[in-house]
Tab-separated table of C-alpha atoms in Angstrom:
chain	number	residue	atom	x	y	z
A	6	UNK	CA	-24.412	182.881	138.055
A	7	UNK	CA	-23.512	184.738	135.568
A	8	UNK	CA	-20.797	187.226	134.790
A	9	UNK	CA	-20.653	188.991	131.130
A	10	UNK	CA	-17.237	190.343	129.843
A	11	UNK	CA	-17.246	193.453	127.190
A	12	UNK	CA	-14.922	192.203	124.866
A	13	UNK	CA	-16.251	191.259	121.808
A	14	UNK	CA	-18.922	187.641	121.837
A	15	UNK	CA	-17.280	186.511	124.851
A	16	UNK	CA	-19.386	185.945	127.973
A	17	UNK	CA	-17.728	184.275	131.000
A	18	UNK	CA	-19.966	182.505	133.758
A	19	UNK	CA	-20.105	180.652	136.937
A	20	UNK	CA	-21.924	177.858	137.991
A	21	UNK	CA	-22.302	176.513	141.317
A	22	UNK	CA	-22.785	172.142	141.037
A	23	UNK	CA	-23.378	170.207	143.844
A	24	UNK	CA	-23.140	166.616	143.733
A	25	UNK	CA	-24.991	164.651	146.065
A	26	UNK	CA	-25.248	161.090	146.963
A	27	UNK	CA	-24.460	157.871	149.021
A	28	UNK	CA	-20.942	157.430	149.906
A	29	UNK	CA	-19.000	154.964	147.822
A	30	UNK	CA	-21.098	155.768	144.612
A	31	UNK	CA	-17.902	157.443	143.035
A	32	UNK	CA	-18.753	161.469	143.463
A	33	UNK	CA	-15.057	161.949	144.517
A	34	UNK	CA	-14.130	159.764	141.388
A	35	UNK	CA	-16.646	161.726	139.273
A	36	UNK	CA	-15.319	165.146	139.961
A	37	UNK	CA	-11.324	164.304	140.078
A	38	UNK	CA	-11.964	162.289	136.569
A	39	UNK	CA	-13.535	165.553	135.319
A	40	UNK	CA	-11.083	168.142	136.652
A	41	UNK	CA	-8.056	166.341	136.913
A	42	UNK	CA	-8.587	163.402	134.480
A	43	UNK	CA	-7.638	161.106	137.262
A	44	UNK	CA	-9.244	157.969	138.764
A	45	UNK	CA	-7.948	156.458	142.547
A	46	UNK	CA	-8.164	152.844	142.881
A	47	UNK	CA	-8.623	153.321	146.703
A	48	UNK	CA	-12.066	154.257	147.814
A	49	UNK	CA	-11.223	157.598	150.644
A	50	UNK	CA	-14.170	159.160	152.131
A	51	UNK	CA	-15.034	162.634	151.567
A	52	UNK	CA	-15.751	164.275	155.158
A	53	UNK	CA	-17.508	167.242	154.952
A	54	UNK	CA	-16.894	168.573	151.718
A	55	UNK	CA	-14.513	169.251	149.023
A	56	UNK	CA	-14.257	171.930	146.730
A	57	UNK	CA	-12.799	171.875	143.002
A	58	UNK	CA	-13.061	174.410	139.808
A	59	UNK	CA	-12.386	173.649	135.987
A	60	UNK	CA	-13.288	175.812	133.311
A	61	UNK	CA	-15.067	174.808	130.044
A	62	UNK	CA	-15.593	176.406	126.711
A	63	UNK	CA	-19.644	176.079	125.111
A	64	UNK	CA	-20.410	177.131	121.914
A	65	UNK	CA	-20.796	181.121	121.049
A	66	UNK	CA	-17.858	181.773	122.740
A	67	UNK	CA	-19.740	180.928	126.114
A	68	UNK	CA	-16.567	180.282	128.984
A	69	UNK	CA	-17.954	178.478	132.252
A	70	UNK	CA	-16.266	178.406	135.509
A	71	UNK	CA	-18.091	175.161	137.205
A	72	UNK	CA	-17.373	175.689	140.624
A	73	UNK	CA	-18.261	171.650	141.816
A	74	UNK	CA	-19.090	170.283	145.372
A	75	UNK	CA	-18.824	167.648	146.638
A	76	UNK	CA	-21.113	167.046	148.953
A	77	UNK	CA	-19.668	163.762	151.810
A	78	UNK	CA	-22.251	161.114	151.757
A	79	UNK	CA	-22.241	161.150	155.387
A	80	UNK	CA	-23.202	164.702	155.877
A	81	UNK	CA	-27.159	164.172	154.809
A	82	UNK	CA	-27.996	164.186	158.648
A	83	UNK	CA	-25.390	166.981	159.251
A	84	UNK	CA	-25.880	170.772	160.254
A	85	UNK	CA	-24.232	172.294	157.300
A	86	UNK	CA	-26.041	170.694	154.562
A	87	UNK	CA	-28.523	173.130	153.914
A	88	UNK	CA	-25.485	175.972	153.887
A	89	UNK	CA	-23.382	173.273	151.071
A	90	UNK	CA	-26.301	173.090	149.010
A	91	UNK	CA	-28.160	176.773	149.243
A	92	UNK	CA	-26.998	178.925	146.054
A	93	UNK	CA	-26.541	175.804	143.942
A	94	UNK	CA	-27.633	176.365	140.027
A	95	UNK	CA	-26.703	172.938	139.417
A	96	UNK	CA	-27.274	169.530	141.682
A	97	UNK	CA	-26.274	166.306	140.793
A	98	UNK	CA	-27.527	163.079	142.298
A	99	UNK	CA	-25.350	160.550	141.512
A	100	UNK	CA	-25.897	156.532	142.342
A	101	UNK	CA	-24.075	153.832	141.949
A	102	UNK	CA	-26.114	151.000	138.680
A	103	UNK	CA	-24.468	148.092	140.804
A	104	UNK	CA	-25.892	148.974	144.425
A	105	UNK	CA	-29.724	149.320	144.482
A	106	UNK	CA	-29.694	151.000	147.827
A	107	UNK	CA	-27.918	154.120	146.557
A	108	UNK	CA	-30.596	154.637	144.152
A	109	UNK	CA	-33.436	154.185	146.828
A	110	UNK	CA	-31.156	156.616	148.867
A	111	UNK	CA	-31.672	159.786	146.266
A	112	UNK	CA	-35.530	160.491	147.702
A	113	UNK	CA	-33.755	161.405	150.971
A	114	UNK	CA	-31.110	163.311	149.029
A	115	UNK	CA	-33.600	165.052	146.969
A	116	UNK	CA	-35.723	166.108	150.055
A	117	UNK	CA	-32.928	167.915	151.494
A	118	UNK	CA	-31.962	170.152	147.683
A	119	UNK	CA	-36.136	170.493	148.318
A	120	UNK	CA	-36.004	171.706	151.687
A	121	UNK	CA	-32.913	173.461	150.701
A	122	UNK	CA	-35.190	175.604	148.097
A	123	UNK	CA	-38.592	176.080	150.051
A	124	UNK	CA	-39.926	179.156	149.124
A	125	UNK	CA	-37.363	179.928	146.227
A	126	UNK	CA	-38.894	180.912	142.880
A	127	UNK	CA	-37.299	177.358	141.358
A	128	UNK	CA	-35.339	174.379	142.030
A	129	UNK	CA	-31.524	174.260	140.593
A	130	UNK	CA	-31.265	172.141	137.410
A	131	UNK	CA	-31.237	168.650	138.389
A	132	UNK	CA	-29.377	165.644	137.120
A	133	UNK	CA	-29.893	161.899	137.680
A	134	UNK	CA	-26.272	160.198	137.520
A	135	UNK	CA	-26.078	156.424	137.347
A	136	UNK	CA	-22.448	155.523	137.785
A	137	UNK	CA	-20.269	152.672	137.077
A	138	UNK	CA	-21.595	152.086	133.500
A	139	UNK	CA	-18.517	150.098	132.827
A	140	UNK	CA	-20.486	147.517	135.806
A	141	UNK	CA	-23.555	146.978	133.324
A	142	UNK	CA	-22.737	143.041	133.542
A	143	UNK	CA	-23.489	143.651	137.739
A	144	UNK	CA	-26.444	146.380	137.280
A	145	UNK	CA	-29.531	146.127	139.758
A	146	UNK	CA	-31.019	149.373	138.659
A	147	UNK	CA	-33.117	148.492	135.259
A	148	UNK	CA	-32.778	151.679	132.898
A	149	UNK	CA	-36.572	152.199	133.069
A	150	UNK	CA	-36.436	152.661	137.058
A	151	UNK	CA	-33.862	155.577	135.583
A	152	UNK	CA	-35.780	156.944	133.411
A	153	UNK	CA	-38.757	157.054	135.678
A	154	UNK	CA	-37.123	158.640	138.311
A	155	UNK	CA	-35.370	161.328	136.148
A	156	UNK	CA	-39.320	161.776	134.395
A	157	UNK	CA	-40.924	162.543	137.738
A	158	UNK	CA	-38.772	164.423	139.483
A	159	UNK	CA	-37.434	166.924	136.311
A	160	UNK	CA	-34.336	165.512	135.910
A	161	UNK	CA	-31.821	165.470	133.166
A	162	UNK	CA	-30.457	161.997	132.734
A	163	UNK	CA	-27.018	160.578	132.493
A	164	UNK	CA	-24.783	157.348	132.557
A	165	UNK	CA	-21.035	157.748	132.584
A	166	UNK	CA	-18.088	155.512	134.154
A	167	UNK	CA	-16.171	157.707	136.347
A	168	UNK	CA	-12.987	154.633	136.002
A	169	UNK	CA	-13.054	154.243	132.171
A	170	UNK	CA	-13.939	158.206	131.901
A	171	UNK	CA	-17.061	157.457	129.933
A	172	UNK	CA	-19.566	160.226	128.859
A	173	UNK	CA	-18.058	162.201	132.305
A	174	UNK	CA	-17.118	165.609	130.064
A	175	UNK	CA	-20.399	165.161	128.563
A	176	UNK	CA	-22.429	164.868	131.717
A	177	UNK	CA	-20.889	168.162	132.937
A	178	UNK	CA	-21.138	170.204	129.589
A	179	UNK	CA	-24.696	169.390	129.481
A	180	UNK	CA	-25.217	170.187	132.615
A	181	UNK	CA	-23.777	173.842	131.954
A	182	UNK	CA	-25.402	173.990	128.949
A	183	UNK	CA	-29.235	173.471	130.385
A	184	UNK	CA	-28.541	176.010	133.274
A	185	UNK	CA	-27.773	178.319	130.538
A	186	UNK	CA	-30.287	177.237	128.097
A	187	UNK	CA	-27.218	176.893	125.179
A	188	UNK	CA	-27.817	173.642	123.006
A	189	UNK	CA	-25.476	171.435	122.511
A	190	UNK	CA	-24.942	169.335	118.812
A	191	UNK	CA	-23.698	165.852	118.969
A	192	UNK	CA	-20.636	166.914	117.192
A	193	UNK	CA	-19.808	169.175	119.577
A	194	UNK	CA	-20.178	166.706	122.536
A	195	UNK	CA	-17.866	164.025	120.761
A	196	UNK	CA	-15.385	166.948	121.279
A	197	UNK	CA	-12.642	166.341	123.928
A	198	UNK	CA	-11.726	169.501	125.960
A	199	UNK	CA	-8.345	170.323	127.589
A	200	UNK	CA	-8.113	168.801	131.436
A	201	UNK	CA	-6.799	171.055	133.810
A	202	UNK	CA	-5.161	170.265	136.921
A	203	UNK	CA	-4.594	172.203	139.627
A	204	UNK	CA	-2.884	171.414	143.477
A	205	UNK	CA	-5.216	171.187	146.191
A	206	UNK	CA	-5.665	173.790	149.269
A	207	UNK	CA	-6.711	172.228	152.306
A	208	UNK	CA	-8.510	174.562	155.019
A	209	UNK	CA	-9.131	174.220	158.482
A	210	UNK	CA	-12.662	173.817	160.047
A	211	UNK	CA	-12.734	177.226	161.700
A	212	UNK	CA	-11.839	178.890	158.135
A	213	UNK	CA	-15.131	180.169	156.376
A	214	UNK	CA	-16.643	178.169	153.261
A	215	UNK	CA	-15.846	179.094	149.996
A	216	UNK	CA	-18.814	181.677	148.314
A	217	UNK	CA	-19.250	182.109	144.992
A	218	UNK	CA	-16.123	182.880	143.022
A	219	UNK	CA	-14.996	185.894	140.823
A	220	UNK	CA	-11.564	184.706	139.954
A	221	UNK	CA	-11.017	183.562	136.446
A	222	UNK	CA	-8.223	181.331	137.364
A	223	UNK	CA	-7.927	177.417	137.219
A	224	UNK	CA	-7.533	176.123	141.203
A	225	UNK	CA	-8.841	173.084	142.520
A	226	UNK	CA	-9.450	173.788	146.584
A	227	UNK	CA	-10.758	171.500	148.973
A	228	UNK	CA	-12.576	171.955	152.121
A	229	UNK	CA	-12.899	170.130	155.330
A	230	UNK	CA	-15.385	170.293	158.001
C-alpha cells in the first residue's frame, strides 16, 4: 500500500479500491464521475472488470494513487472474483436508495470480500455507498436501514449522486484517508480537486490482470474478461 518518497514531507501511496455491487446501481457512473468527471446517460454493463487510476492530494503533503475496480455486477457467481477482490485495502459496496433489492443484495457481496479475507489478519476498510441521492423523492431504503447496516458490519458510510456529482470526491478522499488513518477537516473536504482524464486501454482476456502499480503516472486502463 504504501510507497514513501525521500524528498522532503512528501509521501506517495497506493491504494487498491474495489467497488462492489448489483449491476445498474451506478459503480461505472461512480468511478468515471470521479476520475473523469463524466456521467453517461446510457446504462452499459461492465463485464468482467474495469480498471481506472486518479491521483489525489491529502493533507501533510500525503499523494494517493487510488488504483479503483470495478468489480461487473454479474461476476459475484464468477471464478475470478476472489482474484478481483484479494489485495484490496479499500472495498466499496455501493447500492442503489431507489431499488431495495440492491441493498438486500450487499450480504451476498459482503460474503464474498469475507471469504475473500479468511484467515487474513483484517478485513480492507469498508464503505457502505447509497447512490442516486439526487432520487431521495423515489428512496425505498430508510436512512436508518443505512446506518444499521454500515453499524454492524464496520462500515464507513456515504451518500453521493454519481449524475449530479454529489459528495463523489468526498466519498473517495475519505475513503483514502481512513486506510491511512489521516483526518480529514470539513474545510478541507469542501475543497474541489483537479479531475484528471486519461484514454482508456482495453486488453484482451488472455492478457494477465493488472497487479499493484508502481507508476506515478495518471492512466485510466480497463480490463475485460
Amino acid at each position: 500500500m504504501a510507497d514513501s518518497d525521500d524528498e522532503g514531507d512528501k509521501k506517495d501511496y497506493q491504494i487498491k479500491v474495489v467497488v462492489l455491487g448489483d449491476g445498474t446501481t451506478g459503480k461505472t457512473s461512480l468511478i468515471t464521475r470521479f476520475s473523469q468527471n463524466h456521467f453517461g446517460k446510457t446504462y452499459q454493463q461492465t463485464v468482467g472488470l474495469d480498471f481506472f487510476l486518479k491521483r489525489i492530494l491529502l493533507p501533510g503533503d500525503v499523494h494517493v494513487t487510488l488504483q479503483v475496480w470495478d468489480i461487473g455486477g454479474q461476476t459475484i457467481g464468477g471464478k475470478m472474483i476472489d482474484n478481483y477482490v484479494s489485495g484490496a485495502e479499500a472495498v466499496l459496496f455501493i447500492y442503489d436508495i431507489t431499488n431495495y433489492t440492491s441493498f438486500e443484495n450487499l450480504d451476498d457481496w459482503l460474503a464474498v470480500v469475507k471469504r475473500t479475507f479468511r484467515g487474513a489478519t483484517k478485513l480492507p476498510h469498508m464503505a457502505l455507498v447509497g447512490n442516486k441521492s439526487d432520487l431521495e423523492h423515489m428512496r425505498t431504503v430508510r436512512k436508518d436501514r443505512h446506518e444499521k447496516f454500515a453499524k454492524d458490519n464496520h462500515m464507513s458510510s456515504h451518500s453521493i449522486s454519481a449524475k449530479t456529482s454529489d459528495k463523489v470526491n468526498n466519498c473517495f478522499k475519505q475513503v483514502a484517508a481512513d486506510v491511512l488513518h489521516i483526518k480529514l477537516t470539513p474545510a478541507y473536504l469542501e475543497e474541489t480537486d483537479a479531475v484528471i482524464t486519461a484514454d482508456v486501454v482495453r486488453h484482451t482476456p488472455h492478457q494477465s490482470m493488472p497487479t499493484k502499480l508502481t507508476t506515478k503516472t495518471r492512466s485510466s486502463v480497463c480490463v475485460l474478461q
